[in-house]
Short mmCIF file of C-alpha atoms in Angstrom, two decimals:
data_model
loop_
_atom_site.label_atom_id
_atom_site.label_comp_id
_atom_site.label_asym_id
_atom_site.label_seq_id
_atom_site.Cartn_x
_atom_site.Cartn_y
_atom_site.Cartn_z
CA UNK A 1 -13.68 61.57 -86.27
CA UNK A 2 -15.18 65.01 -86.54
CA UNK A 3 -18.97 65.24 -86.39
CA UNK A 4 -20.93 66.97 -89.11
CA UNK A 5 -23.68 69.50 -88.52
CA UNK A 6 -26.40 67.00 -89.41
CA UNK A 7 -24.67 63.62 -89.37
CA UNK A 8 -21.98 61.56 -87.77
CA UNK A 9 -20.16 58.60 -89.27
CA UNK A 10 -19.73 55.27 -87.52
CA UNK A 11 -18.51 51.76 -88.32
CA UNK A 12 -21.04 49.46 -89.97
CA UNK A 13 -22.39 46.60 -87.84
CA UNK A 14 -23.86 43.25 -88.88
CA UNK A 15 -27.28 44.54 -87.83
CA UNK A 16 -27.04 47.19 -90.56
CA UNK A 17 -26.75 44.62 -93.34
CA UNK A 18 -30.49 43.91 -93.72
CA UNK A 19 -31.19 47.65 -94.09
CA UNK A 20 -28.42 48.02 -96.69
CA UNK A 21 -29.76 45.01 -98.56
CA UNK A 22 -32.98 46.97 -99.08
CA UNK A 23 -31.17 50.07 -100.34
CA UNK A 24 -28.89 48.25 -102.75
CA UNK A 25 -31.73 46.31 -104.36
CA UNK A 26 -33.79 49.45 -104.97
CA UNK A 27 -33.56 50.43 -108.67
CA UNK A 28 -34.11 54.09 -107.79
CA UNK A 29 -30.84 53.90 -105.85
CA UNK A 30 -28.81 51.39 -107.87
CA UNK A 31 -29.20 53.29 -111.16
CA UNK A 32 -26.82 55.83 -109.63
CA UNK A 33 -24.32 53.14 -108.58
CA UNK A 34 -23.72 51.00 -111.64
CA UNK A 35 -25.33 47.78 -112.77
CA UNK A 36 -25.82 44.89 -110.38
CA UNK A 37 -27.99 41.80 -110.54
CA UNK A 38 -30.47 41.53 -107.70
CA UNK A 39 -28.58 40.06 -104.78
CA UNK A 40 -29.33 38.23 -101.57
CA UNK A 41 -28.90 39.14 -97.92
CA UNK A 42 -26.15 36.47 -97.89
CA UNK A 43 -24.27 38.28 -100.66
CA UNK A 44 -24.59 41.56 -98.76
CA UNK A 45 -23.31 39.79 -95.62
CA UNK A 46 -20.35 38.46 -97.58
CA UNK A 47 -19.58 41.99 -98.77
CA UNK A 48 -19.75 43.11 -95.15
CA UNK A 49 -17.44 40.30 -94.00
CA UNK A 50 -14.88 41.10 -96.73
CA UNK A 51 -14.86 44.70 -95.58
CA UNK A 52 -13.55 43.62 -92.17
CA UNK A 53 -10.24 42.52 -93.70
CA UNK A 54 -7.79 45.21 -92.52
CA UNK A 55 -5.68 44.73 -95.66
CA UNK A 56 -8.60 45.71 -97.87
CA UNK A 57 -8.21 49.07 -99.59
CA UNK A 58 -11.84 50.02 -99.01
CA UNK A 59 -13.21 51.63 -95.87
CA UNK A 60 -16.97 52.10 -95.63
CA UNK A 61 -18.78 53.88 -92.81
CA UNK A 62 -22.43 54.34 -91.95
CA UNK A 63 -23.99 57.81 -92.05
CA UNK A 64 -26.21 58.47 -89.04
CA UNK A 65 -28.68 61.31 -88.51
CA UNK A 66 -27.34 63.03 -85.39
CA UNK A 67 -30.77 63.92 -84.14
CA UNK A 68 -32.51 60.55 -84.35
CA UNK A 69 -29.59 58.12 -84.57
CA UNK A 70 -31.08 56.65 -87.78
CA UNK A 71 -28.67 54.96 -90.17
CA UNK A 72 -29.52 56.79 -93.42
CA UNK A 73 -26.71 55.84 -95.80
CA UNK A 74 -23.08 54.89 -96.32
CA UNK A 75 -19.95 56.73 -97.35
CA UNK A 76 -16.70 55.00 -98.21
CA UNK A 77 -13.16 55.45 -99.45
CA UNK A 78 -12.26 52.90 -102.12
CA UNK A 79 -9.17 51.90 -104.09
CA UNK A 80 -7.02 53.62 -101.48
CA UNK A 81 -3.60 54.15 -103.05
CA UNK A 82 -1.10 54.77 -100.25
CA UNK A 83 1.77 55.60 -102.61
CA UNK A 84 -0.02 58.23 -104.66
CA UNK A 85 -2.02 59.15 -101.53
CA UNK A 86 -5.45 59.18 -103.10
CA UNK A 87 -8.76 57.37 -102.84
CA UNK A 88 -12.11 57.21 -104.59
CA UNK A 89 -15.08 58.30 -102.52
CA UNK A 90 -18.54 56.79 -102.88
CA UNK A 91 -21.67 57.90 -101.08
CA UNK A 92 -25.27 56.68 -100.94
CA UNK A 93 -28.14 58.16 -99.01
CA UNK A 94 -30.29 55.02 -98.86
CA UNK A 95 -33.13 56.51 -96.83
CA UNK A 96 -34.92 58.63 -99.43
CA UNK A 97 -36.55 60.85 -96.82
CA UNK A 98 -33.10 62.38 -96.44
CA UNK A 99 -32.54 63.20 -100.10
CA UNK A 100 -31.95 66.85 -101.14
CA UNK A 101 -31.70 68.11 -97.57
CA UNK A 102 -27.94 68.57 -97.20
CA UNK A 103 -27.24 65.29 -95.40
CA UNK A 104 -25.10 63.94 -98.24
CA UNK A 105 -22.96 67.09 -98.49
CA UNK A 106 -22.52 67.09 -94.74
CA UNK A 107 -21.38 63.45 -94.73
CA UNK A 108 -19.04 64.16 -97.66
CA UNK A 109 -17.46 67.01 -95.71
CA UNK A 110 -16.81 64.68 -92.74
CA UNK A 111 -15.19 61.98 -94.88
CA UNK A 112 -13.05 64.54 -96.78
CA UNK A 113 -11.85 65.99 -93.51
CA UNK A 114 -11.00 62.45 -92.35
CA UNK A 115 -9.22 61.59 -95.63
CA UNK A 116 -7.05 64.71 -95.59
CA UNK A 117 -6.50 65.37 -91.87
CA UNK A 118 -6.37 61.85 -90.45
CA UNK A 119 -5.37 59.58 -93.33
CA UNK A 120 -2.91 62.05 -94.87
CA UNK A 121 -4.29 61.59 -98.37
CA UNK A 122 -3.63 64.37 -100.83
CA UNK A 123 -6.41 63.77 -103.35
CA UNK A 124 -9.94 62.35 -103.34
CA UNK A 125 -11.89 61.69 -106.52
CA UNK A 126 -15.23 60.27 -107.54
CA UNK A 127 -17.21 59.02 -110.51
CA UNK A 128 -20.79 60.08 -111.07
CA UNK A 129 -23.19 59.45 -113.96
CA UNK A 130 -24.15 62.45 -116.08
CA UNK A 131 -27.88 62.19 -115.26
CA UNK A 132 -27.29 62.38 -111.51
CA UNK A 133 -27.51 66.18 -111.44
CA UNK A 134 -28.48 66.31 -107.77
CA UNK A 135 -25.23 64.57 -106.84
CA UNK A 136 -23.06 66.64 -109.19
CA UNK A 137 -24.43 69.84 -107.68
CA UNK A 138 -23.74 68.57 -104.19
CA UNK A 139 -20.16 67.55 -105.09
CA UNK A 140 -19.49 70.99 -106.57
CA UNK A 141 -20.76 72.49 -103.33
CA UNK A 142 -18.20 70.34 -101.47
CA UNK A 143 -15.39 71.76 -103.64
CA UNK A 144 -14.93 68.97 -106.20
CA UNK A 145 -13.66 70.06 -109.61
CA UNK A 146 -14.85 68.43 -112.84
CA UNK A 147 -11.80 66.69 -114.33
CA UNK A 148 -13.18 64.70 -117.22
CA UNK A 149 -16.02 62.90 -118.93
CA UNK A 150 -15.78 59.22 -119.89
CA UNK A 151 -18.12 58.96 -122.86
CA UNK A 152 -20.70 56.16 -123.10
CA UNK A 153 -19.16 54.55 -120.03
CA UNK A 154 -22.39 53.27 -118.42
CA UNK A 155 -25.41 51.45 -119.81
CA UNK A 156 -28.68 52.04 -118.00
CA UNK A 157 -32.37 52.01 -118.94
CA UNK A 158 -31.70 51.27 -122.59
CA UNK A 159 -29.03 53.88 -123.31
CA UNK A 160 -25.37 54.68 -122.80
CA UNK A 161 -24.50 57.47 -120.41
CA UNK A 162 -21.33 59.39 -119.62
CA UNK A 163 -19.39 59.11 -116.39
CA UNK A 164 -18.16 62.40 -114.96
CA UNK A 165 -14.86 62.33 -113.03
CA UNK A 166 -14.46 64.88 -110.24
CA UNK A 167 -11.52 65.44 -107.91
CA UNK A 168 -10.45 67.57 -104.96
CA UNK A 169 -6.92 68.14 -103.68
CA UNK A 170 -6.04 68.64 -100.03
CA UNK A 171 -5.04 72.29 -100.51
CA UNK A 172 -8.35 72.99 -102.26
CA UNK A 173 -10.29 71.40 -99.41
CA UNK A 174 -8.41 73.31 -96.73
CA UNK A 175 -8.87 76.60 -98.61
CA UNK A 176 -12.66 76.25 -98.67
CA UNK A 177 -12.47 77.01 -94.96
CA UNK A 178 -14.83 74.28 -93.82
CA UNK B 1 -4.16 38.41 -135.05
CA UNK B 2 -2.02 40.17 -137.57
CA UNK B 3 -1.02 43.79 -137.86
CA UNK B 4 1.21 45.15 -140.61
CA UNK B 5 4.38 45.01 -138.49
CA UNK B 6 3.31 42.85 -135.58
CA UNK B 7 1.50 39.63 -134.74
CA UNK B 8 -0.55 39.03 -131.59
CA UNK B 9 -0.93 35.70 -129.81
CA UNK B 10 -2.39 34.65 -126.47
CA UNK B 11 -0.04 34.70 -123.50
CA UNK B 12 1.30 31.37 -122.16
CA UNK B 13 2.59 30.57 -118.70
CA UNK B 14 6.02 30.11 -120.29
CA UNK B 15 5.98 33.85 -121.14
CA UNK B 16 6.25 34.69 -117.43
CA UNK B 17 10.03 35.39 -117.44
CA UNK B 18 9.57 37.81 -120.33
CA UNK B 19 6.76 39.77 -118.67
CA UNK B 20 8.58 39.63 -115.36
CA UNK B 21 11.71 41.22 -116.87
CA UNK B 22 9.71 44.02 -118.53
CA UNK B 23 7.63 44.70 -115.42
CA UNK B 24 10.81 45.21 -113.39
CA UNK B 25 12.61 47.48 -115.84
CA UNK B 26 12.55 50.98 -114.28
CA UNK B 27 11.97 52.73 -117.60
CA UNK B 28 9.05 50.43 -118.44
CA UNK B 29 7.44 50.26 -115.03
CA UNK B 30 7.21 54.07 -115.00
CA UNK B 31 4.38 53.54 -117.50
CA UNK B 32 2.69 50.90 -115.33
CA UNK B 33 0.60 51.16 -112.21
CA UNK B 34 3.20 49.23 -110.20
CA UNK B 35 5.55 50.44 -107.51
CA UNK B 36 6.67 47.39 -105.55
CA UNK B 37 8.92 44.80 -107.23
CA UNK B 38 7.00 42.24 -109.28
CA UNK B 39 7.86 38.61 -108.51
CA UNK B 40 7.97 35.79 -111.02
CA UNK B 41 5.28 33.94 -109.03
CA UNK B 42 2.90 36.91 -109.05
CA UNK B 43 3.47 37.24 -112.81
CA UNK B 44 2.67 33.53 -113.31
CA UNK B 45 -0.40 33.88 -111.12
CA UNK B 46 -1.56 36.87 -113.16
CA UNK B 47 -1.14 34.94 -116.43
CA UNK B 48 -3.17 32.05 -114.99
CA UNK B 49 -5.86 34.42 -113.83
CA UNK B 50 -6.26 36.27 -117.12
CA UNK B 51 -6.08 33.18 -119.34
CA UNK B 52 -8.66 31.45 -117.14
CA UNK B 53 -11.07 34.35 -117.39
CA UNK B 54 -13.36 35.70 -120.09
CA UNK B 55 -13.19 39.18 -118.59
CA UNK B 56 -9.71 39.97 -119.83
CA UNK B 57 -7.11 38.98 -122.40
CA UNK B 58 -3.36 39.43 -122.71
CA UNK B 59 -1.58 39.22 -126.06
CA UNK B 60 2.13 38.78 -126.65
CA UNK B 61 3.21 41.11 -129.47
CA UNK B 62 5.89 39.82 -131.81
CA UNK B 63 7.77 41.29 -134.75
CA UNK B 64 6.20 39.66 -137.81
CA UNK B 65 9.52 39.55 -139.58
CA UNK B 66 11.73 38.00 -136.88
CA UNK B 67 9.00 36.38 -134.70
CA UNK B 68 10.77 37.89 -131.66
CA UNK B 69 8.42 38.82 -128.80
CA UNK B 70 8.68 42.59 -128.28
CA UNK B 71 5.87 43.46 -125.88
CA UNK B 72 2.28 42.85 -124.85
CA UNK B 73 -1.17 44.37 -125.12
CA UNK B 74 -4.11 43.71 -122.85
CA UNK B 75 -7.84 44.30 -122.53
CA UNK B 76 -8.99 43.89 -118.95
CA UNK B 77 -11.91 44.61 -116.62
CA UNK B 78 -14.21 43.80 -119.53
CA UNK B 79 -17.70 45.01 -118.63
CA UNK B 80 -20.13 43.00 -120.76
CA UNK B 81 -23.10 45.15 -119.87
CA UNK B 82 -21.57 48.55 -120.67
CA UNK B 83 -19.54 46.67 -123.35
CA UNK B 84 -16.27 48.35 -122.44
CA UNK B 85 -12.75 47.32 -121.48
CA UNK B 86 -9.58 48.97 -120.28
CA UNK B 87 -6.61 48.82 -122.65
CA UNK B 88 -2.91 48.55 -121.87
CA UNK B 89 0.21 48.23 -124.00
CA UNK B 90 3.91 47.80 -123.29
CA UNK B 91 6.63 47.53 -125.89
CA UNK B 92 9.28 45.91 -123.69
CA UNK B 93 12.03 45.65 -126.28
CA UNK B 94 13.26 49.23 -126.43
CA UNK B 95 14.78 48.82 -129.88
CA UNK B 96 11.19 48.86 -131.14
CA UNK B 97 10.24 52.15 -129.49
CA UNK B 98 9.00 55.03 -131.67
CA UNK B 99 8.97 52.99 -134.88
CA UNK B 100 5.24 52.35 -135.28
CA UNK B 101 5.19 48.87 -133.70
CA UNK B 102 3.19 50.06 -130.70
CA UNK B 103 0.58 51.76 -132.87
CA UNK B 104 0.34 48.68 -135.08
CA UNK B 105 -0.17 46.34 -132.11
CA UNK B 106 -2.64 48.75 -130.51
CA UNK B 107 -4.73 48.88 -133.69
CA UNK B 108 -4.77 45.06 -133.94
CA UNK B 109 -5.91 44.86 -130.31
CA UNK B 110 -8.64 47.48 -130.86
CA UNK B 111 -9.82 45.55 -133.89
CA UNK B 112 -10.14 42.44 -131.67
CA UNK B 113 -11.99 44.46 -129.01
CA UNK B 114 -14.53 45.97 -131.39
CA UNK B 115 -14.89 43.42 -134.15
CA UNK B 116 -14.37 40.13 -132.31
CA UNK B 117 -15.62 40.92 -128.81
CA UNK B 118 -18.25 43.43 -129.96
CA UNK B 119 -17.28 46.04 -127.40
CA UNK B 120 -18.66 49.58 -127.58
CA UNK B 121 -15.88 51.46 -125.81
CA UNK B 122 -12.19 51.02 -124.96
CA UNK B 123 -10.46 53.33 -122.50
CA UNK B 124 -7.16 53.73 -120.72
CA UNK B 125 -5.27 55.92 -118.33
CA UNK B 126 -1.68 57.00 -118.76
CA UNK B 127 0.64 59.50 -117.16
CA UNK B 128 1.38 63.08 -118.17
CA UNK B 129 5.12 62.32 -118.18
CA UNK B 130 4.61 59.58 -120.78
CA UNK B 131 3.95 61.48 -124.03
CA UNK B 132 4.98 58.51 -126.19
CA UNK B 133 1.98 56.53 -124.96
CA UNK B 134 -0.36 59.49 -125.46
CA UNK B 135 0.90 59.89 -129.03
CA UNK B 136 0.38 56.21 -129.84
CA UNK B 137 -3.19 56.40 -128.52
CA UNK B 138 -3.97 59.56 -130.45
CA UNK B 139 -2.63 57.93 -133.61
CA UNK B 140 -5.08 55.07 -133.00
CA UNK B 141 -7.99 57.49 -132.67
CA UNK B 142 -8.32 57.73 -128.88
CA UNK B 143 -9.81 60.99 -127.62
CA UNK B 144 -8.53 62.71 -124.49
CA UNK B 145 -11.43 62.58 -122.03
CA UNK B 146 -9.98 64.11 -118.91
CA UNK B 147 -7.07 64.73 -116.59
CA UNK B 148 -7.04 63.45 -113.03
CA UNK B 149 -4.89 66.05 -111.37
CA UNK B 150 -1.85 64.91 -109.36
CA UNK B 151 -3.10 61.32 -109.18
CA UNK B 152 0.28 59.58 -109.61
CA UNK B 153 3.31 59.89 -107.36
CA UNK B 154 6.48 59.15 -109.27
CA UNK B 155 10.14 60.22 -108.90
CA UNK B 156 9.43 62.51 -105.98
CA UNK B 157 6.50 64.46 -107.39
CA UNK B 158 2.80 64.19 -108.18
CA UNK B 159 1.86 63.91 -111.84
CA UNK B 160 -1.43 64.03 -113.72
CA UNK B 161 -3.18 60.92 -114.99
CA UNK B 162 -4.53 61.36 -118.52
CA UNK B 163 -7.80 59.57 -119.40
CA UNK B 164 -8.45 58.54 -122.99
CA UNK B 165 -11.25 56.63 -124.68
CA UNK B 166 -12.42 55.47 -128.10
CA UNK B 167 -15.86 54.30 -129.25
CA UNK B 168 -16.47 51.70 -131.93
CA UNK B 169 -17.86 54.16 -134.49
CA UNK B 170 -14.80 56.37 -133.98
CA UNK B 171 -12.49 53.42 -134.49
CA UNK B 172 -14.33 52.40 -137.66
CA UNK B 173 -14.16 55.95 -139.05
CA UNK B 174 -10.54 56.39 -138.02
CA UNK B 175 -9.38 53.21 -139.68
CA UNK B 176 -10.80 54.33 -143.02
CA UNK B 177 -8.22 57.11 -143.07
CA UNK B 178 -4.71 56.72 -144.47
CA UNK B 179 -2.06 56.37 -141.71
#
């Protein structure tokens, strides 16, 4: 797998689960991911174990700061459709010290390169909530195009919010010259 | 549930051969997110799963006049927190295509979604090469919310996936209008 300028991606290990359990119970992070009830380390471990099933159509990798080796977040391809050759990408920078510093965009570039050049996918898409402007800006920087808005699709903090759908095709990614 | 032309009832395991035949008809499966052949056992399993769950429902649509089953509608992936569900409809008996039966069954299903389940939003995705479905949804008041470019491979080419959605207040306003 190619290495980014700031990050590299690696397989998740059991030792990472406790760290991820902290991220995915933090409301400041989960409000960007969709509703979930507070969940246990056991539930997180079960999620991890399910991920090891090679038939599963989700592949999730850890994002590591190249300089320090710190595991700072995850990026994954979900709902992989081998016939239509597309997948949904999801990304979380769990370590907030790395927010707004280009680490997410760098990790996204690595996973897009992997999706198109190694997995032979032809399209990658994502869903992002309308209030997550930091993420939308970063996805646009990566070359994603806004394809639609699902109105009142998400309920959070007492109100309905829209979900924005963004997509990028292989030829668009290759033409950005990254 | 009753429409003007159609009646909706819950699916039974004994409906499996019917659904199985529709799901394997090339003209019908073009509208579905299926590529591999559908087996009778996977159909039965699906019926068991959806009837045993409160997060989805599948209705058999019949002609009110003859009682003949002509298709199905479904609400699935119900999200009780966002109060939304995904909608699907198949009119399997092709003699009933383009005669208003699909729209009638869709409206009865939407009425169940909004007025019985109390949902806030119903959405669906369909394919750009399937204008009949898009027309039925527009007639029911669905709004086009987006186009996922080249997201479906079918008959040797990539096609767009069309996203549509309807909110409860839109459905209520729409239904007040003459057809």
